[in-house]
CSV table of C-alpha atoms and ligand atoms in Angstrom, one decimal:
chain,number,residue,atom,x,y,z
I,1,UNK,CA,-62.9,157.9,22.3
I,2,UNK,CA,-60.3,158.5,24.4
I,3,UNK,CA,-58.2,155.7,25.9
I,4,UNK,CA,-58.6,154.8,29.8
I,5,UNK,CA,-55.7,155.6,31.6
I,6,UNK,CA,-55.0,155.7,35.8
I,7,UNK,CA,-53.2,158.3,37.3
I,8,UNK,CA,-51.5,157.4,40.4
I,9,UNK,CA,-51.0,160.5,42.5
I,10,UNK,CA,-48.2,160.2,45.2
I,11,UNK,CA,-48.9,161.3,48.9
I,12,UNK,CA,-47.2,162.8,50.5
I,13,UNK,CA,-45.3,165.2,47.7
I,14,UNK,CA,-44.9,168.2,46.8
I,15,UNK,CA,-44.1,171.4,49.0
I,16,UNK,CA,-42.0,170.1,52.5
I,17,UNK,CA,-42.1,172.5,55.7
I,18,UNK,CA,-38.9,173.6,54.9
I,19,UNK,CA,-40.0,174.9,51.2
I,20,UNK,CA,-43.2,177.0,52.7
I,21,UNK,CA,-41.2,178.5,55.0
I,22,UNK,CA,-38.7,179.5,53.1
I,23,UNK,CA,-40.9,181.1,50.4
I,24,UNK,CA,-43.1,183.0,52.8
I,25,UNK,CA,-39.7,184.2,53.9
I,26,UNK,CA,-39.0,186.3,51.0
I,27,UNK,CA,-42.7,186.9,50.4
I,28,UNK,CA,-43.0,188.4,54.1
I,29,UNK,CA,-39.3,190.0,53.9
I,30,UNK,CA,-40.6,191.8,50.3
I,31,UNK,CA,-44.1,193.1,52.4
I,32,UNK,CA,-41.4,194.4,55.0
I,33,UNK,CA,-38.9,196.1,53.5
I,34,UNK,CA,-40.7,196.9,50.2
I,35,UNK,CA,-38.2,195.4,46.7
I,36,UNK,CA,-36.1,194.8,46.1
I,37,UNK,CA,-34.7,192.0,48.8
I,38,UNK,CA,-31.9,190.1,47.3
I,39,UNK,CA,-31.7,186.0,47.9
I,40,UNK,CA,-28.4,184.5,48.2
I,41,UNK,CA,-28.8,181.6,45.3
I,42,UNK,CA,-32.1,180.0,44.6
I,43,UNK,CA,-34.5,180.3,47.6
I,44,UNK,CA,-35.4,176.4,46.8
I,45,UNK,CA,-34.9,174.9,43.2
I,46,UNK,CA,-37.9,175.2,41.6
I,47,UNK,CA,-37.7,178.0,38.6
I,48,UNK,CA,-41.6,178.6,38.5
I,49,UNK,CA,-41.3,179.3,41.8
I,50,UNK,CA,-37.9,181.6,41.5
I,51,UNK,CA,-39.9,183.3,38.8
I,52,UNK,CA,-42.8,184.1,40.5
I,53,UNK,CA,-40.6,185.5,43.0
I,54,UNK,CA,-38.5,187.8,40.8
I,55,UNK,CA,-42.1,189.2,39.7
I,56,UNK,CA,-42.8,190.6,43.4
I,57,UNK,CA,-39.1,192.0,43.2
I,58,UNK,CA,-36.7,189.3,44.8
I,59,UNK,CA,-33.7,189.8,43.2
I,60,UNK,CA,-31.6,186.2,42.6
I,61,UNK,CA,-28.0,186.1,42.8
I,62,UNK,CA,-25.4,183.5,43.6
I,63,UNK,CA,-23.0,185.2,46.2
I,64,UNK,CA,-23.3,187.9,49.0
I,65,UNK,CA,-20.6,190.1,46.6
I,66,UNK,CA,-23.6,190.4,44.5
I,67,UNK,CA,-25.4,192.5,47.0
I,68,UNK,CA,-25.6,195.9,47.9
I,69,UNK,CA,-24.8,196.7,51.9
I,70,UNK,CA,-28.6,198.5,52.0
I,71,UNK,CA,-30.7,196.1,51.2
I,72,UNK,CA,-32.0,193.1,52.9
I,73,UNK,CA,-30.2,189.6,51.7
I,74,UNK,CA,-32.1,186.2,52.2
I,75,UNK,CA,-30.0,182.9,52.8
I,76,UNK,CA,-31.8,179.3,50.7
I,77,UNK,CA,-33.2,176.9,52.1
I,78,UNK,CA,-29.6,174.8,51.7
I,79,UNK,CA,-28.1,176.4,54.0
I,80,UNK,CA,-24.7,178.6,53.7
I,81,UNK,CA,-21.3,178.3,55.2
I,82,UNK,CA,-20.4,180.2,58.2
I,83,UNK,CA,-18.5,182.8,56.8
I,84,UNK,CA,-21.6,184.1,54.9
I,85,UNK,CA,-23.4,185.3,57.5
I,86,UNK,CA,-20.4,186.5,59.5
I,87,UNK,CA,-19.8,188.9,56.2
I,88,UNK,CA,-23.2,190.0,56.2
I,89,UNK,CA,-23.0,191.1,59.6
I,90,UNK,CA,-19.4,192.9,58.9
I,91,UNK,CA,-21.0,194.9,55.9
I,92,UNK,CA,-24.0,195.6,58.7
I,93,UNK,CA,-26.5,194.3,56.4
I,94,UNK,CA,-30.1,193.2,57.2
I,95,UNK,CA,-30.1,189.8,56.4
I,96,UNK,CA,-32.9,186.7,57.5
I,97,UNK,CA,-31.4,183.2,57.0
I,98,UNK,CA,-34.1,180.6,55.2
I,99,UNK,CA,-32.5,177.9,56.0
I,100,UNK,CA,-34.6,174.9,56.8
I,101,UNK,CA,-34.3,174.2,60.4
I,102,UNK,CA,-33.8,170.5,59.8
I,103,UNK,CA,-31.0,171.3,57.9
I,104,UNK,CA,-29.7,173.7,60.8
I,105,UNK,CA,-29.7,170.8,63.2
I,106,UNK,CA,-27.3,169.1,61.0
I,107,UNK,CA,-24.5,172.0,60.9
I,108,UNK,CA,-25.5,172.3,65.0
I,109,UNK,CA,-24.5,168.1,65.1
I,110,UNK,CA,-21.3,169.2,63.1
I,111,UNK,CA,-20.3,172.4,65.2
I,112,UNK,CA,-21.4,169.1,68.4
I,113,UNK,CA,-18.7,166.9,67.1
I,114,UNK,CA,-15.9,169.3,66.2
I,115,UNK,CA,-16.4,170.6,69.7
I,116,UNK,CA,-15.7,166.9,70.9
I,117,UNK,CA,-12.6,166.0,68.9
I,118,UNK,CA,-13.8,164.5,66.3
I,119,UNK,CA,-13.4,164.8,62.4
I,120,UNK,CA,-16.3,164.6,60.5
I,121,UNK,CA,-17.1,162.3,57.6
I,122,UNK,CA,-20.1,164.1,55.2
I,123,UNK,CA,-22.7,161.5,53.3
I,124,UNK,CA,-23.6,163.9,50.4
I,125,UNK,CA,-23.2,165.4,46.4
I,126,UNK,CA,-20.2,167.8,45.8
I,127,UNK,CA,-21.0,170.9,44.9
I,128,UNK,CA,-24.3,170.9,46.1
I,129,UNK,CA,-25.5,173.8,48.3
I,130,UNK,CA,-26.1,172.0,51.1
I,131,UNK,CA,-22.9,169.9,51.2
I,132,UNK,CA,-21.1,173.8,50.6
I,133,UNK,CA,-23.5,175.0,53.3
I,134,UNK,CA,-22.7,172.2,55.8
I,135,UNK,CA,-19.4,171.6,54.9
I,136,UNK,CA,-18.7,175.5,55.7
I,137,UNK,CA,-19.8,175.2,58.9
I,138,UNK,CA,-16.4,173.8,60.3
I,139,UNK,CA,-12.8,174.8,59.2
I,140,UNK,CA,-11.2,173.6,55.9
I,141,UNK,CA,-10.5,169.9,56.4
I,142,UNK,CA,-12.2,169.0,59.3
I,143,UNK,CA,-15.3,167.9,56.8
I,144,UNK,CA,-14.3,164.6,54.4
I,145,UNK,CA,-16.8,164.5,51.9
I,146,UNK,CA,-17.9,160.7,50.6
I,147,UNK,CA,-20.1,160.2,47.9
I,148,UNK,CA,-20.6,156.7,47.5
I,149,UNK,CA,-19.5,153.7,48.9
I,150,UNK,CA,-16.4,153.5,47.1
I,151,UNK,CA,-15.2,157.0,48.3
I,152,UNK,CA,-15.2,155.5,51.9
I,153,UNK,CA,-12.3,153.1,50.7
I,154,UNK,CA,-10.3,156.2,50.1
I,155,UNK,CA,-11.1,158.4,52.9
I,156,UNK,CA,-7.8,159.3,54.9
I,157,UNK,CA,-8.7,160.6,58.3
I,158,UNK,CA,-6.5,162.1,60.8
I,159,UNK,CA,-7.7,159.3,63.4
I,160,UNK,CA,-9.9,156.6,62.0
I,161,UNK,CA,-10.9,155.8,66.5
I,162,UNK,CA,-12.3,159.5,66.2
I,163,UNK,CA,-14.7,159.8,63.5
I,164,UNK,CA,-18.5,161.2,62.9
I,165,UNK,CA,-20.4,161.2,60.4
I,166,UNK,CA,-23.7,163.8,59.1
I,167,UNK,CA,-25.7,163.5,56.2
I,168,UNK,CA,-27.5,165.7,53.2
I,169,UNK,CA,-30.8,166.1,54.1
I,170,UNK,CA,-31.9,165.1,50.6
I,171,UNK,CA,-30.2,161.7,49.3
I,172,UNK,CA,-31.5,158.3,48.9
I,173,UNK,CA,-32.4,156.1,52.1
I,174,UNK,CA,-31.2,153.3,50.5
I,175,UNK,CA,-27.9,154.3,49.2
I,176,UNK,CA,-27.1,155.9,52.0
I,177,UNK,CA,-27.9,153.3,54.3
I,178,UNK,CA,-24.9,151.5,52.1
I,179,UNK,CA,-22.9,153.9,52.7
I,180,UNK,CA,-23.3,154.4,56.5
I,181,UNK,CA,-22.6,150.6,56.9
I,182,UNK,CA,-19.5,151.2,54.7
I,183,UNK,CA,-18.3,153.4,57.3
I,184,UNK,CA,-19.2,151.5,60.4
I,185,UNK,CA,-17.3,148.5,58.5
I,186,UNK,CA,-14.0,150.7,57.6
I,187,UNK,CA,-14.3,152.9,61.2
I,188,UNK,CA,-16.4,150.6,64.0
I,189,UNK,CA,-15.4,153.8,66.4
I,190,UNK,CA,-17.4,156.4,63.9
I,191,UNK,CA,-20.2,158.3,65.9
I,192,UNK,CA,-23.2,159.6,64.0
I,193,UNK,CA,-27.2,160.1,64.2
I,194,UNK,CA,-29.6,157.1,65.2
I,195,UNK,CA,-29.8,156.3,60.9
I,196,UNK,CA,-28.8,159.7,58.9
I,197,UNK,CA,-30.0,163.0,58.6
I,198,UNK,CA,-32.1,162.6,56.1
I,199,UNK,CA,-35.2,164.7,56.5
I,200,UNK,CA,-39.1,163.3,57.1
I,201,UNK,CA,-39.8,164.9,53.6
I,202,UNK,CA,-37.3,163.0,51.6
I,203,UNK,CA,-38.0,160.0,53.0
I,204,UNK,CA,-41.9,160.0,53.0
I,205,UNK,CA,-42.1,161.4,49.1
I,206,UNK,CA,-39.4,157.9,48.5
I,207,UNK,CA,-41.7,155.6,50.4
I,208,UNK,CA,-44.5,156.9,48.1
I,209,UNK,CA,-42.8,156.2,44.9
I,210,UNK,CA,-41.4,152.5,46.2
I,211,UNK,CA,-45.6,152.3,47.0
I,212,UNK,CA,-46.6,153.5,43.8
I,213,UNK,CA,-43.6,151.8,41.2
I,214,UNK,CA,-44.8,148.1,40.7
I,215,UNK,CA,-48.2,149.5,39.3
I,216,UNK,CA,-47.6,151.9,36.7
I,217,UNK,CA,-45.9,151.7,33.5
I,218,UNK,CA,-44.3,155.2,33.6
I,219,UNK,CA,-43.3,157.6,36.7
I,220,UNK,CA,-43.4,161.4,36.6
I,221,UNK,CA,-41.2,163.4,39.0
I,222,UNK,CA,-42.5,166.9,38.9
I,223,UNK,CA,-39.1,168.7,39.9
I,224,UNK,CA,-36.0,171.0,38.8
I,225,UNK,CA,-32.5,169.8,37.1
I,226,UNK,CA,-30.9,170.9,40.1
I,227,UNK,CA,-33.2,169.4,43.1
I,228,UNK,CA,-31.5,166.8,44.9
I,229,UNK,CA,-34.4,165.5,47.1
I,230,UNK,CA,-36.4,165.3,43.2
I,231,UNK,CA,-33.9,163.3,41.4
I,232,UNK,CA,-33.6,161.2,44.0
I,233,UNK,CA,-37.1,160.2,43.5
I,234,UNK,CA,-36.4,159.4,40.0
I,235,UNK,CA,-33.4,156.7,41.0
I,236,UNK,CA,-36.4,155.7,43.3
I,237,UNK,CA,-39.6,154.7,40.7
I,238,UNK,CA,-37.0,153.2,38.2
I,239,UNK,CA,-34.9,151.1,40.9
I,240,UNK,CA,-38.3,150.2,42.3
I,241,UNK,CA,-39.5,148.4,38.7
I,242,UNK,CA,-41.2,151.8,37.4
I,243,UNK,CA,-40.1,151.0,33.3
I,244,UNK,CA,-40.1,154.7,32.5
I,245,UNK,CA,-39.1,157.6,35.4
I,246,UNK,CA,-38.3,161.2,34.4
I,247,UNK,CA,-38.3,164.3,35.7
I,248,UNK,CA,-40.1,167.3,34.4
I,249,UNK,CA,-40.5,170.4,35.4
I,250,UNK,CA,-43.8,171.0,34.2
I,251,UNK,CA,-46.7,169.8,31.9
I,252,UNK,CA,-44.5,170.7,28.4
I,253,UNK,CA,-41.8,168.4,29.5
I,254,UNK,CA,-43.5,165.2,29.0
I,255,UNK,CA,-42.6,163.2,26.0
I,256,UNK,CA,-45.6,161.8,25.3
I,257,UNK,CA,-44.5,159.8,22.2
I,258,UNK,CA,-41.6,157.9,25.3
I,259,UNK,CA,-44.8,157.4,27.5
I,260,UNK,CA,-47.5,156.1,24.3
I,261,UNK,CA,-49.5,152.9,25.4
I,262,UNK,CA,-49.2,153.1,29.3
I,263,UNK,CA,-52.5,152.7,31.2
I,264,UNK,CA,-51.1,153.4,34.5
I,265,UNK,CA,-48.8,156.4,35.1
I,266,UNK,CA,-47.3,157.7,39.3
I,267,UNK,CA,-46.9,161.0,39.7
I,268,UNK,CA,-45.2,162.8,42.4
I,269,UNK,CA,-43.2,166.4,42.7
I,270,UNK,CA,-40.1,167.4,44.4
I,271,UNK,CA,-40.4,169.1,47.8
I,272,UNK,CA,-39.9,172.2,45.8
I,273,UNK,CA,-42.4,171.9,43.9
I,274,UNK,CA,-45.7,173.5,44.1
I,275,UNK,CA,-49.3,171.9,43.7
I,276,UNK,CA,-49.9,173.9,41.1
I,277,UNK,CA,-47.4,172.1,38.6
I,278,UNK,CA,-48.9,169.1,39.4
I,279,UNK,CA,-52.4,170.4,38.4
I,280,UNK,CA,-50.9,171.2,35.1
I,281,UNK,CA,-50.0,168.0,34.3
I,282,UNK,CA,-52.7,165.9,35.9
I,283,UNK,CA,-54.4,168.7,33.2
I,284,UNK,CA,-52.4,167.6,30.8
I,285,UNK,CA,-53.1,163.6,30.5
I,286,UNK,CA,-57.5,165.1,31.1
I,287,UNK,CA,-56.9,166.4,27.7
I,288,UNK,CA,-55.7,163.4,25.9
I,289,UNK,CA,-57.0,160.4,27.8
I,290,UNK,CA,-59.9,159.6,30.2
I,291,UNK,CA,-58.4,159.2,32.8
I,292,UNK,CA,-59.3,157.9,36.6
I,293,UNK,CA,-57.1,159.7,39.5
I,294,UNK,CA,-56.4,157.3,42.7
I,295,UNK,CA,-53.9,158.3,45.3
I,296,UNK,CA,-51.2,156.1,46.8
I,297,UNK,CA,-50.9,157.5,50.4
I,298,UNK,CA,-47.7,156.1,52.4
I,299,UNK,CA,-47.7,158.6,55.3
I,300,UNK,CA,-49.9,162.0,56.3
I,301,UNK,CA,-47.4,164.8,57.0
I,302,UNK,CA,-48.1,167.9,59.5
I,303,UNK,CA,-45.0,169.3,60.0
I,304,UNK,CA,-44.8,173.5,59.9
I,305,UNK,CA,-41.9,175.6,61.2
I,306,UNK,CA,-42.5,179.4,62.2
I,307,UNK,CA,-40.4,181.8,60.4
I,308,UNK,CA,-38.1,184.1,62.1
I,309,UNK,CA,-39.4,186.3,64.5
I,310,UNK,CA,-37.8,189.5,62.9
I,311,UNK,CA,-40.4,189.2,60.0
I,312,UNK,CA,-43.4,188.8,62.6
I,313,UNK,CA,-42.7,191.8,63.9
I,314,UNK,CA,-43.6,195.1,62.0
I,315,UNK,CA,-41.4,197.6,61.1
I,316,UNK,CA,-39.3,200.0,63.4
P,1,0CM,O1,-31.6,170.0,48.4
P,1,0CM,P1,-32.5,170.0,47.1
P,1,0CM,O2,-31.7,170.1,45.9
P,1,0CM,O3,-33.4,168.8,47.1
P,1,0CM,O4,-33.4,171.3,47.3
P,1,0CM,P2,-34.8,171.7,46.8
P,1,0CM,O5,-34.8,173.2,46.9
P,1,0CM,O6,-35.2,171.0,45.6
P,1,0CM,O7,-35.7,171.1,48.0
P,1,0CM,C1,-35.9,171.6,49.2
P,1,0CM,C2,-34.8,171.7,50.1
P,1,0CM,C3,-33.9,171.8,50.8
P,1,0CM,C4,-32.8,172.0,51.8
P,2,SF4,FE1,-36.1,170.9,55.0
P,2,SF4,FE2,-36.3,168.4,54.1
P,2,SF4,FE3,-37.7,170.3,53.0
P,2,SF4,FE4,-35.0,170.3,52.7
P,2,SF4,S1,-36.5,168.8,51.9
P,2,SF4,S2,-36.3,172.1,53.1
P,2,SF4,S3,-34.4,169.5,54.7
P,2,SF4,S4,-37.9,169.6,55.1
C-alpha cells in the first residue's frame, strides 16, 4: 500500500501575464514572418519552454551581434538597455520588443526621474537581465546598483537631497522592504514608488508560499537556475518554516531519498513556468504515494496584456 501523502498546490503560480505574452510573441512573430525569428537571450527562463520554442524555429542567442540584419529579432521579457533597440533600428531590422509592460513602466519611472534631476538608486541582482535592461535605460552612472542592505552603507551619490530609487520586478517583498527603509534611513529626501516595483506576480506566488510553508514538511519550486522571481520563492518556503525548499525544473529533479517520510509537501512554479511541469510532478508523487491534492489559494489573478499591435496585424 502506498503511503498517504497531501499535496499542497499553490495559487496563484505558474505562468504571470508578462510570460504569456511574451511567448505568444515569438509564437505569433514565427506564424508572421515564417523561421527562423531570432530572440535576443532567453524569451523568459524556463528551458522546456526555450526548447519548445527552438522546435517551431526561434533561434536563441545572447546579443543583437548574433543576428542577421534580415530577419526579425525578439527582445525577453527582462527588458534590454536602450542602446539595443536603437541598434536594431540602425541595422533597419524588424524587431518586436517582449518586454513585460510592468517592467517597461519601471525604465519609464527611471527615464521620469533622470528627467527631474535626480540620480537613481536600483533595488536588484547584478548581472541580471533586468537590472542590465533597466540599468541601460539611463547613461553610465546615473544608475547605483544596491543589492542588499549593506550595499546602501556604501552607496556614494552625487547628491544624497536628490535621490530615487526603482526596483527589480522579481525580488523578495521582504528583503526589499529592508532595503527601501535602509535608504529612506541613509537618504530621508530619496523619492521612489508608493512600496517598490515589484510586480502583482511575484508578490501573489510569495504570499502563497508564506500561506502554504507552516504545513508541509517539504516545498517544491517548479522553476529554472536562472529565474529570479523562482528562487525567490525558495528563500520564501524555507524562511517561512518549510524544513526542505528546492527548486526543480521538472519531475526528474526531485530527490526523493532528501524528501523520504513527509506526508505533506507545497508545490508552486516560477512565473516561467508552465502548468504542464507541474502536472509532471504532481504525476510524479501519483506514482509513488496516494496522495490527496488541496490547493492553498492566497489571491485570484486576471491580469492579460495585448501584444504589440504589429503582430495583430497580417502581413504587408
Ligand atoms: O526575472 P526572472 O529571472 O524571474 O525571469 P523569468 O523569466 O523567470 O520570469 C518572468 C519574468 C520577467 C521579467
Ligand atoms: Fe511581468 Fe512580473 Fe511576469 Fe516579470 S514576473 S513578466 S514583471 S508580470
Amino acid at each position: 500500500m502506498p503511503q498517504p501523502l497531501t499535496l499542497y498546490l499553490a495559487a496563484p503560480r505558474g505562468f504571470c501575464a508578462g510570460v504569456d505574452r511574451a511567448i505568444k510573441i515569438v509564437e505569433m512573430a514565427l506564424e508572421k514572418w515564417g523561421a527562423p525569428v531570432f530572440v535576443r537571450h532567453e524569451i523568459v527562463h524556463n528551458k522546456y519552454v526555450v526548447d519548445g520554442l527552438r522546435a517551431k524555429g526561434a533561434v536563441f542567442v545572447e546579443e543583437l551581434d548574433d543576428c542577421p540584419d534580415d530577419r526579425p529579432v525578439i527582445f525577453s521579457a527582462h527588458g534590454v538597455p536602450k542602446a539595443v533597440p536603437a541598434e536594431a533600428a540602425r541595422r533597419q531590422m524588424i524587431y518586436v520588443d517582449a518586454t513585460c509592460p510592468l517592467v517597461s513602466k519601471v525604465h519609464i519611472e527611471a527615464a521620469r526621474h533622470h528627467d527631474n534631476g535626480l540620480q537613481m538608486v536600483m533595488i536588484g541582482h547584478a548581472g541580471h537581465p533586468e537590472t542590465l535592461g533597466t540599468m541601460g535605460q539611463l547613461p553610465e552612472g546615473e544608475v547605483l546598483l544596491v543589492e542588499t542592505v549593506e550595499d546602501v552603507a556604501t552607496l556614494t551619490p552625487r547628491d544624497p537631497a536628490r535621490l530615487a530609487f526603482i526596483t527589480q520586478t522579481t525580488l523578495s517583498v521582504d528583503d526589499t522592504a529592508g532595503i527601501v527603509e535602509a535608504l529612506k534611513a541613509r537618504f530621508p529626501a530619496i523619492v521612489g514608488p508608493h512600496k517598490e516595483d515589484i510586480c502583482y506576480a511575484t508578490t501573489n506566488r510569495q504570499e502563497a508560499v508564506k500561506a502554504m510553508a507552516p504545513k508541509i514538511d517539504a516545498l517544491l519550486v517548479i522553476g529554472a537556475p536562472n529565474s529570479s522571481n523562482s528562487k525567490r520563492l525558495v528563500e520564501v518556503g524555507a524562511r517561512g518554516g518549510a524544513p526542505y525548499a528546492m527548486l526543480v525544473q521538472r519531475a526528474a529533479d526531485i530527490d526523493w531519498r532528501a524528501i523520504e517520510g513527509v506526508s505533506a509537501v507545497g508545490i508552486t512554479a516560477g512565473a516561467s513556468a508552465p502548468e504542464t511541469l507541474v502536472d509532471e510532478v504532481i504525476g510524479a508523487f501519483a506514482d509513488r504515494y496516494d496522495i490527496t491534492v488541496e490547493m492553498v489559494e492566497t489571491a485570484v489573478e486576471n491580469v492579460e496584456f495585448k501584444v504589440p499591435r504589429v503582430l495583430r496585424e497580417p502581413v504587408a
